[in-house]
Amino acid sequence: MPLWLDVLYSFDMTSETLPKNEYAVAARGLTKTYGHDSTRVEALRSVDVAFQRSKFTAIMGPSGSGKSTLMHCLAGLDSADSGEIIIGGKNLLSLNDDQLTEMRREQIGFVFQSFNLVPTITAQENILLPLSLAGKKHDKAWFNTVIDALGLRERLTHKPHELSGGQQQRVAVARALLTRPEVVFGDEPTGNLDSRTGAEVLSLMRSSTREMGQTIIMVTHDPVAASYADTVLLMKDGSLVGTIEGPTVATVSEALASLAE
Amino acid sequence: MLHVALSNIKTYARRYIAVVLAVAIGTAFLAATLAVNSSTQATLKNSLGEAYKDADLVAYADADLDPDAEEMSTLSPDTVADIRALSGVSKAYGLGYVYGQMHTADNGYTVQIQSVDPKQGLGGLELVEGRAPLSDNEMMIDEAHAETMGVSVGDVVALDDEQGKAQNVKIVGLQRSSANPRTSAYALAGMSEKAWSHIAGEQASFDSIVINGDASLDAVTDELLDYFATKKMKDIAVVTADQKVIDDVAQMTGGSDQLTMILLIFALIALVVTGLVVVNTFSVVIAQRTRELALLRILGAKRKQIRSSVLLEALVIGVLASVVGVVLAVALLAGLIAILHATVPAMSYAALAVTPFGLIVPIIVGILMTVIAASLPARRAMKLAPLAALRPFDAASMKNRAGIVRIIFGALLTALGAALLIYGALKGDLLIAFLGGLLSFPGILMLASLFVPRSVAGIGKLVAGNSTARRLAALNAVRNPGRTTSTATALLIGVTLVTMIMVGGQTAKASMNNAIAGEYPVDMNVSFYEGNVNDAKAKELAQKINAVEGVTATSTFVVTDVPVDLGEEEPINIGLLSVDPESFSKTVLDQKIVPQPGELVFSQWDYEKPTIKIGNKTLKVKNSGALLAGNPIAEETFKSLGIKSDNEYPGITIKVDDGISGSKINELVTEISDITGVDSSMIDGGVVMKSMFSQIIDVLLTIVSALLAVAVLIALIGVANTLSLSVLERTRENSLLRALGLKKKQLRSMLATEAVLIGGVAALLGMILGVAYGLLGARAALSAMGPMTYSIPWWQLVAVLAISIIAALLASITPGRRASKLSPVEGLATE
């Protein structure tokens, strides 16, 4: 498919006018192993999973359960050995590096635990970075909506080191939302924050699903953070082992404790 | 991406200072080389063009125009007269010189005489005092020589023409002295055309005819060519004065192009070293930015965008540094020329010439070099996986795999080059040896990744001992073998070349000294040819010289020319050097030339018979190749020959202290010249020759070392740069060490040890290579001239090593201070 068609197609998928697929992200038969022979680790064992559009999903599990690997594969940062991942109507595993890069740029947003921002440029430039990498102009109205929703208007000209941890994470969230991607991935987005600031960021993320229709997938080990999600997926030894709808801190903690047994 | 790249440069400006400095120095070197070349040309144009400065056209004989002619056409005074008669010509004069001897009241001088006519532009000369010569016995002369001769306007001097006939000539004017290197050696005199023709005789001809025209130059040129055609002078070229100057400069600078070539080679070396510093800086900067670049990849930067962003940074730095370098070079040369003008008024024609070519080429080369050097690290950056942003920060330990292709290619080059080098050295063929060096050195550099990290690790282990800080330093020094290799290689190149030059020069000096010792049997030798010193006076002077500091022994001799019948048609004059064997033996370097009673040491040529008959006696003959004023014979033996001759003069042989330095020898020569009244140029001998050769070699060594020092300087900037970047990179780790109990002082000494290890080992390896290249090169260059004496300037090598180590220590100061200033807590918090 020529590049321009490709881009057009991906636009269609995100445009409001066309009927949407029920699932923003879907994966089937996802397998991933590391190492050889004695050091062989099966990080993902034929995982089938689908994430509902406009929902906030948390993936939980003990260390080594494969939750980070699953997220890296779904986000196109790591390549699965086999299976398929569909985002925006395309199978990630069949894309080359440039196509995958464009996919990340336009259809996927990221919020990490730390080191989210390029330290040399201002908050505003960081927020606009994916669009400027693509050489695109931003939608001013949407930019203002996002900035005001996250309370960043006063901070736009600051460099990352001039911002508090919570402000840095909010900048990262704004960056993720600005492209109106199919999905935003969060990798322990509140892991480095104190509980009050963390709660603030998580509320913002949740309200973005409710008010902006954003799909969010978050990896965390913190039951409090997971309790902000609509759904919690539980993983152990590279497989999905359970689901909690409408989670609370108590139900999540209990489920995790039973996984650890 | 543009703003990301630019903001990187802005934010990390300090990290780029060193690389900008290195590139600027390298570019400045190249720019200065080109500017020196163009300035030489301009200076020559100023001086060579002096004679034509008011002229329009120049006619001269060019053999290439009529290759079949047996003789070149002559431009006679008649030709000049004919040309003056041409309608388009307003002025014309012949330019040519005849030589004469001029006598003032107390001295005689050679003058070159040119014809001048005030109506015809005065031969291109500029009158500064008096008037132009009008009659045959009047003359003008250049002011500088007039002053040294002590003559002024109104004086009368005697002038011998080329036939040796003397006439009295009155000096009526002085003209501005010439800066033309072709004519400024002698006093330049101007005389009327008639007088000039008279002195030049019947063969009078000019080198060229200088013409001013009334009409358009093309018309005048055509008229002149018509004239020469009708005269059948096909080989006469008529060109504009400007063209003639350009031709003359080109002819003159056949040699100065070589200077430019040599300087270009040094500039190239400096640029290669600069390139290594750039590669290193960018590698380190990119290693530090791994997470940032990977984050950009996650957020949607394509591989090419990452590469372009790195190259863009290199481009900006290259542009900035190259421009700074070129400005630096021009300012430096302008300053030097200003100093020259201020201190040497006679050099007022020296000009700074900066051509657009000379400005643009260094800038382009500087930019290209920076971008090309950065493209290697940029490619590495491009290959970064996005996931690297999420990995723990471990950029400080990176594995570099040595490219197999590079190793094989390097090994081949080294083997081939070494074979050629050794062959060239054994056969005494400099060209083959040079080629061998040219191939093997890059080959060895390609293999550097094999031996440099290992040497650093090995020597690091040796010096570490029980000190934890030093052990850590040794490990840190080879933590990133690729980075260590390129840092060390930059320094190694410079040190190898400096050492090679030093060892080669020292060996050349030692070989020369030995060759001289074989030829010159005495250190110093004063001869009183002029007859104003008799034997007794010579003995008295010898006593005085003996008292001079640095002189260990003196002896006197008398040289007598004696006709000897050797069975040829006529007796042959042989110089007998009669000496007192006892004192003479103390002054000679080779005891074989001390004559025994009844013996003649024969040194004029290989004398075939065992005996020689002189006067009424037969003497035994011992042959010797020594260079002396005569053939040594014992005083007593000489007296017994009973020869009376007026044709004799005395002299003194002098032995000087062996450890005496070259500059002291010059003082000694002056002192002896003062004592004896003999001109210092007449005092010769082995020591004088040695000191002369040593001085020439030393001057060459100093110049070459100074040129190479630029490369070493750039490399040392590189060492400082790598270290300070490594320190930035290891902030957390150093803080952890501090938290675990490493004192500030220990941290600083750890970094100093690391720097010294890299710098010292690079210098050491460079020296080993340099010694090998120096000895082989010297053998290749000199073995054809005579037996070789190999000598290594140990103290100079120690100094080079010491300088490298001290510079490395200095390079560690700033990074060390920065690292130790950070409190452990701050450092650990730094992401």
Short mmCIF file of C-alpha atoms in Angstrom, two decimals, chain A residues 17-257:
data_model
loop_
_atom_site.label_atom_id
_atom_site.label_comp_id
_atom_site.label_asym_id
_atom_site.label_seq_id
_atom_site.Cartn_x
_atom_site.Cartn_y
_atom_site.Cartn_z
CA THR A 17 -17.72 9.85 11.29
CA LEU A 18 -17.04 6.20 10.65
CA PRO A 19 -18.40 3.44 12.85
CA LYS A 20 -15.76 2.24 15.29
CA ASN A 21 -14.57 -1.15 16.13
CA GLU A 22 -15.65 -2.12 19.61
CA TYR A 23 -12.06 -2.87 20.60
CA ALA A 24 -9.24 -0.35 20.35
CA VAL A 25 -6.54 -2.99 20.75
CA ALA A 26 -6.80 -6.70 20.16
CA ALA A 27 -4.19 -9.43 20.27
CA ARG A 28 -4.34 -13.11 19.46
CA GLY A 29 -1.94 -15.93 20.16
CA LEU A 30 0.80 -13.59 21.39
CA THR A 31 3.98 -15.51 22.22
CA LYS A 32 7.36 -14.16 23.32
CA THR A 33 10.40 -15.99 24.67
CA TYR A 34 13.76 -14.67 25.80
CA GLY A 35 17.11 -16.46 25.87
CA HIS A 36 18.04 -19.96 24.83
CA ASP A 37 18.04 -23.40 26.40
CA SER A 38 18.80 -23.10 30.11
CA THR A 39 18.17 -19.34 30.21
CA ARG A 40 14.95 -19.64 28.24
CA VAL A 41 12.07 -17.64 29.67
CA GLU A 42 8.57 -17.78 28.25
CA ALA A 43 7.41 -14.22 28.85
CA LEU A 44 4.13 -14.57 26.94
CA ARG A 45 2.38 -17.86 26.34
CA SER A 46 -0.14 -17.50 23.55
CA VAL A 47 -2.00 -14.56 25.04
CA ASP A 48 -5.40 -13.61 23.59
CA VAL A 49 -6.62 -10.24 24.76
CA ALA A 50 -8.85 -7.35 23.63
CA PHE A 51 -9.24 -3.90 25.12
CA GLN A 52 -12.56 -2.07 24.91
CA ARG A 53 -12.64 1.36 23.39
CA SER A 54 -12.90 4.34 25.75
CA LYS A 55 -12.10 2.21 28.75
CA PHE A 56 -9.33 2.41 31.32
CA THR A 57 -7.75 -1.02 31.77
CA ALA A 58 -5.02 -1.96 34.25
CA ILE A 59 -2.74 -4.98 33.82
CA MET A 60 -1.43 -6.41 37.08
CA GLY A 61 0.65 -9.31 38.20
CA PRO A 62 3.71 -10.20 40.23
CA SER A 63 7.23 -9.45 38.93
CA GLY A 64 8.09 -11.64 36.01
CA SER A 65 4.45 -12.29 35.18
CA GLY A 66 4.96 -10.82 31.70
CA LYS A 67 2.83 -7.70 32.19
CA SER A 68 5.56 -5.32 31.00
CA THR A 69 6.40 -7.55 28.05
CA LEU A 70 2.74 -7.66 27.08
CA MET A 71 2.55 -3.88 27.15
CA HIS A 72 5.81 -3.45 25.20
CA CYS A 73 4.56 -5.83 22.53
CA LEU A 74 1.12 -4.24 22.31
CA ALA A 75 2.75 -0.80 21.98
CA GLY A 76 5.05 -1.92 19.20
CA LEU A 77 8.18 -1.31 21.29
CA ASP A 78 9.11 -4.98 21.38
CA SER A 79 8.30 -7.59 18.79
CA ALA A 80 6.35 -10.69 19.68
CA ASP A 81 7.55 -14.04 18.29
CA SER A 82 4.16 -14.96 16.93
CA GLY A 83 0.51 -13.95 16.99
CA GLU A 84 -1.13 -10.76 15.85
CA ILE A 85 -1.84 -7.36 17.33
CA ILE A 86 -4.50 -5.20 15.75
CA ILE A 87 -4.55 -1.48 16.40
CA GLY A 88 -6.48 0.84 14.11
CA GLY A 89 -7.19 -2.04 11.76
CA LYS A 90 -3.54 -2.93 11.23
CA ASN A 91 -1.49 -5.87 12.37
CA LEU A 92 1.55 -4.48 14.19
CA LEU A 93 3.60 -7.59 13.51
CA SER A 94 3.44 -7.08 9.77
CA LEU A 95 4.75 -3.50 9.82
CA ASN A 96 8.34 -2.48 9.12
CA ASP A 97 10.22 -0.14 11.39
CA ASP A 98 9.16 3.08 9.67
CA GLN A 99 5.51 2.04 9.53
CA LEU A 100 5.65 1.02 13.16
CA THR A 101 7.20 4.37 14.00
CA GLU A 102 4.40 6.19 12.22
CA MET A 103 1.92 4.03 14.07
CA ARG A 104 3.42 5.05 17.42
CA ARG A 105 3.47 8.64 16.34
CA GLU A 106 -0.18 8.81 15.33
CA GLN A 107 -2.13 6.07 17.03
CA ILE A 108 -0.35 5.32 20.29
CA GLY A 109 0.42 7.53 23.28
CA PHE A 110 2.83 6.79 26.13
CA VAL A 111 3.20 7.74 29.78
CA PHE A 112 6.13 6.16 31.58
CA GLN A 113 7.14 5.92 35.20
CA SER A 114 10.02 8.31 34.70
CA PHE A 115 12.09 9.89 31.95
CA ASN A 116 9.04 10.86 29.98
CA LEU A 117 10.27 14.16 28.67
CA VAL A 118 13.14 15.32 26.53
CA PRO A 119 15.10 17.41 29.04
CA THR A 120 16.39 20.06 26.65
CA ILE A 121 13.09 21.40 25.34
CA THR A 122 10.14 23.16 27.02
CA ALA A 123 6.95 21.53 28.24
CA GLN A 124 5.00 22.83 25.23
CA GLU A 125 7.61 21.52 22.78
CA ASN A 126 7.52 18.19 24.57
CA ILE A 127 3.74 18.04 24.27
CA LEU A 128 3.93 18.82 20.56
CA LEU A 129 6.90 16.52 19.91
CA PRO A 130 5.05 13.59 18.22
CA LEU A 131 3.27 16.02 15.90
CA SER A 132 6.44 17.92 15.07
CA LEU A 133 8.23 14.62 14.39
CA ALA A 134 5.49 13.87 11.90
CA GLY A 135 5.75 17.39 10.51
CA LYS A 136 2.09 18.11 11.31
CA LYS A 137 0.29 21.11 12.75
CA HIS A 138 -1.68 20.69 15.93
CA ASP A 139 -5.38 21.37 16.43
CA LYS A 140 -5.32 24.56 18.52
CA ALA A 141 -8.76 24.06 20.10
CA TRP A 142 -7.94 20.50 21.13
CA PHE A 143 -4.53 21.63 22.45
CA ASN A 144 -6.28 24.23 24.63
CA THR A 145 -8.83 21.71 25.85
CA VAL A 146 -6.13 19.24 26.87
CA ILE A 147 -3.88 21.88 28.45
CA ASP A 148 -6.73 23.33 30.50
CA ALA A 149 -8.02 19.91 31.51
CA LEU A 150 -4.55 19.07 32.85
CA GLY A 151 -3.93 22.54 34.34
CA LEU A 152 -0.67 23.10 32.43
CA ARG A 153 -1.26 26.54 30.94
CA GLU A 154 1.12 28.27 33.34
CA ARG A 155 3.87 25.69 32.81
CA LEU A 156 4.18 25.56 29.04
CA THR A 157 7.42 27.53 28.77
CA HIS A 158 9.18 25.61 31.54
CA LYS A 159 11.88 23.05 30.96
CA PRO A 160 11.27 19.59 32.48
CA HIS A 161 13.73 20.12 35.35
CA GLU A 162 11.76 23.20 36.39
CA LEU A 163 8.62 21.11 36.87
CA SER A 164 7.59 18.94 39.82
CA GLY A 165 7.21 15.19 39.34
CA GLY A 166 3.42 15.47 39.12
CA GLN A 167 3.64 18.31 36.60
CA GLN A 168 6.08 16.28 34.49
CA GLN A 169 3.63 13.35 34.43
CA ARG A 170 0.78 15.69 33.49
CA VAL A 171 2.87 17.00 30.58
CA ALA A 172 3.41 13.39 29.51
CA VAL A 173 -0.33 12.73 29.72
CA ALA A 174 -1.05 15.86 27.67
CA ARG A 175 1.44 14.71 25.05
CA ALA A 176 -0.23 11.30 24.91
CA LEU A 177 -3.71 12.79 24.53
CA LEU A 178 -2.86 15.48 21.99
CA THR A 179 -2.72 13.17 18.98
CA ARG A 180 -6.08 11.59 19.93
CA PRO A 181 -4.49 8.15 19.59
CA GLU A 182 -6.29 4.85 19.44
CA VAL A 183 -4.73 3.96 22.77
CA VAL A 184 -2.53 5.43 25.51
CA PHE A 185 -0.18 3.06 27.30
CA GLY A 186 0.90 3.83 30.86
CA ASP A 187 3.89 2.04 32.40
CA GLU A 188 3.61 2.60 36.17
CA PRO A 189 2.74 6.24 35.42
CA THR A 190 2.43 7.11 39.11
CA GLY A 191 5.26 4.91 40.38
CA ASN A 192 7.50 7.86 41.10
CA LEU A 193 4.87 10.17 42.59
CA ASP A 194 3.64 10.69 46.14
CA SER A 195 0.16 9.33 46.73
CA ARG A 196 -1.67 12.68 46.55
CA THR A 197 -0.04 13.69 43.24
CA GLY A 198 -0.45 10.16 41.97
CA ALA A 199 -4.15 10.27 42.69
CA GLU A 200 -4.41 13.55 40.82
CA VAL A 201 -2.75 12.11 37.70
CA LEU A 202 -4.85 8.94 37.84
CA SER A 203 -8.08 10.97 38.14
CA LEU A 204 -7.04 12.95 35.10
CA MET A 205 -6.40 9.76 33.16
CA ARG A 206 -9.73 8.31 34.18
CA SER A 207 -11.61 11.47 33.27
CA SER A 208 -9.93 11.45 29.86
CA THR A 209 -11.58 8.10 29.20
CA ARG A 210 -14.93 9.37 30.37
CA GLU A 211 -14.90 12.84 28.82
CA MET A 212 -12.64 12.49 25.79
CA GLY A 213 -13.38 8.87 24.98
CA GLN A 214 -9.70 7.91 25.28
CA THR A 215 -8.67 4.26 25.60
CA ILE A 216 -5.98 3.71 28.26
CA ILE A 217 -4.01 0.59 29.12
CA MET A 218 -1.85 0.82 32.23
CA VAL A 219 0.66 -1.59 33.77
CA THR A 220 0.97 -1.23 37.53
CA HIS A 221 1.69 -3.19 40.66
CA ASP A 222 -0.10 -0.68 42.89
CA PRO A 223 -3.65 -1.78 43.86
CA VAL A 224 -4.56 1.86 44.60
CA ALA A 225 -3.61 2.91 41.05
CA ALA A 226 -5.42 -0.11 39.61
CA SER A 227 -8.58 0.85 41.46
CA TYR A 228 -8.96 3.88 39.17
CA ALA A 229 -9.38 1.55 36.16
CA ASP A 230 -12.61 0.21 34.72
CA THR A 231 -11.17 -3.28 34.37
CA VAL A 232 -8.15 -5.05 35.85
CA LEU A 233 -6.49 -7.91 33.96
CA LEU A 234 -4.40 -10.28 36.06
CA MET A 235 -1.31 -12.05 34.68
CA LYS A 236 0.89 -14.83 35.94
CA ASP A 237 3.71 -16.73 34.19
CA GLY A 238 3.01 -15.20 30.82
CA SER A 239 -0.71 -15.89 30.73
CA LEU A 240 -3.86 -13.95 31.56
CA VAL A 241 -5.33 -15.55 34.64
CA GLY A 242 -8.28 -13.34 35.60
CA THR A 243 -10.33 -10.17 35.19
CA ILE A 244 -11.81 -7.80 37.76
CA GLU A 245 -14.53 -5.44 36.59
CA GLY A 246 -15.08 -2.28 38.66
CA PRO A 247 -12.07 -2.94 40.86
CA THR A 248 -11.53 -1.57 44.37
CA VAL A 249 -8.31 -1.52 46.35
CA ALA A 250 -9.60 -4.41 48.42
CA THR A 251 -10.61 -6.70 45.54
CA VAL A 252 -7.38 -6.03 43.69
CA SER A 253 -5.19 -6.66 46.73
CA GLU A 254 -7.03 -9.87 47.43
CA ALA A 255 -6.64 -11.10 43.84
CA LEU A 256 -2.92 -10.27 43.86
CA ALA A 257 -2.44 -12.08 47.13
#
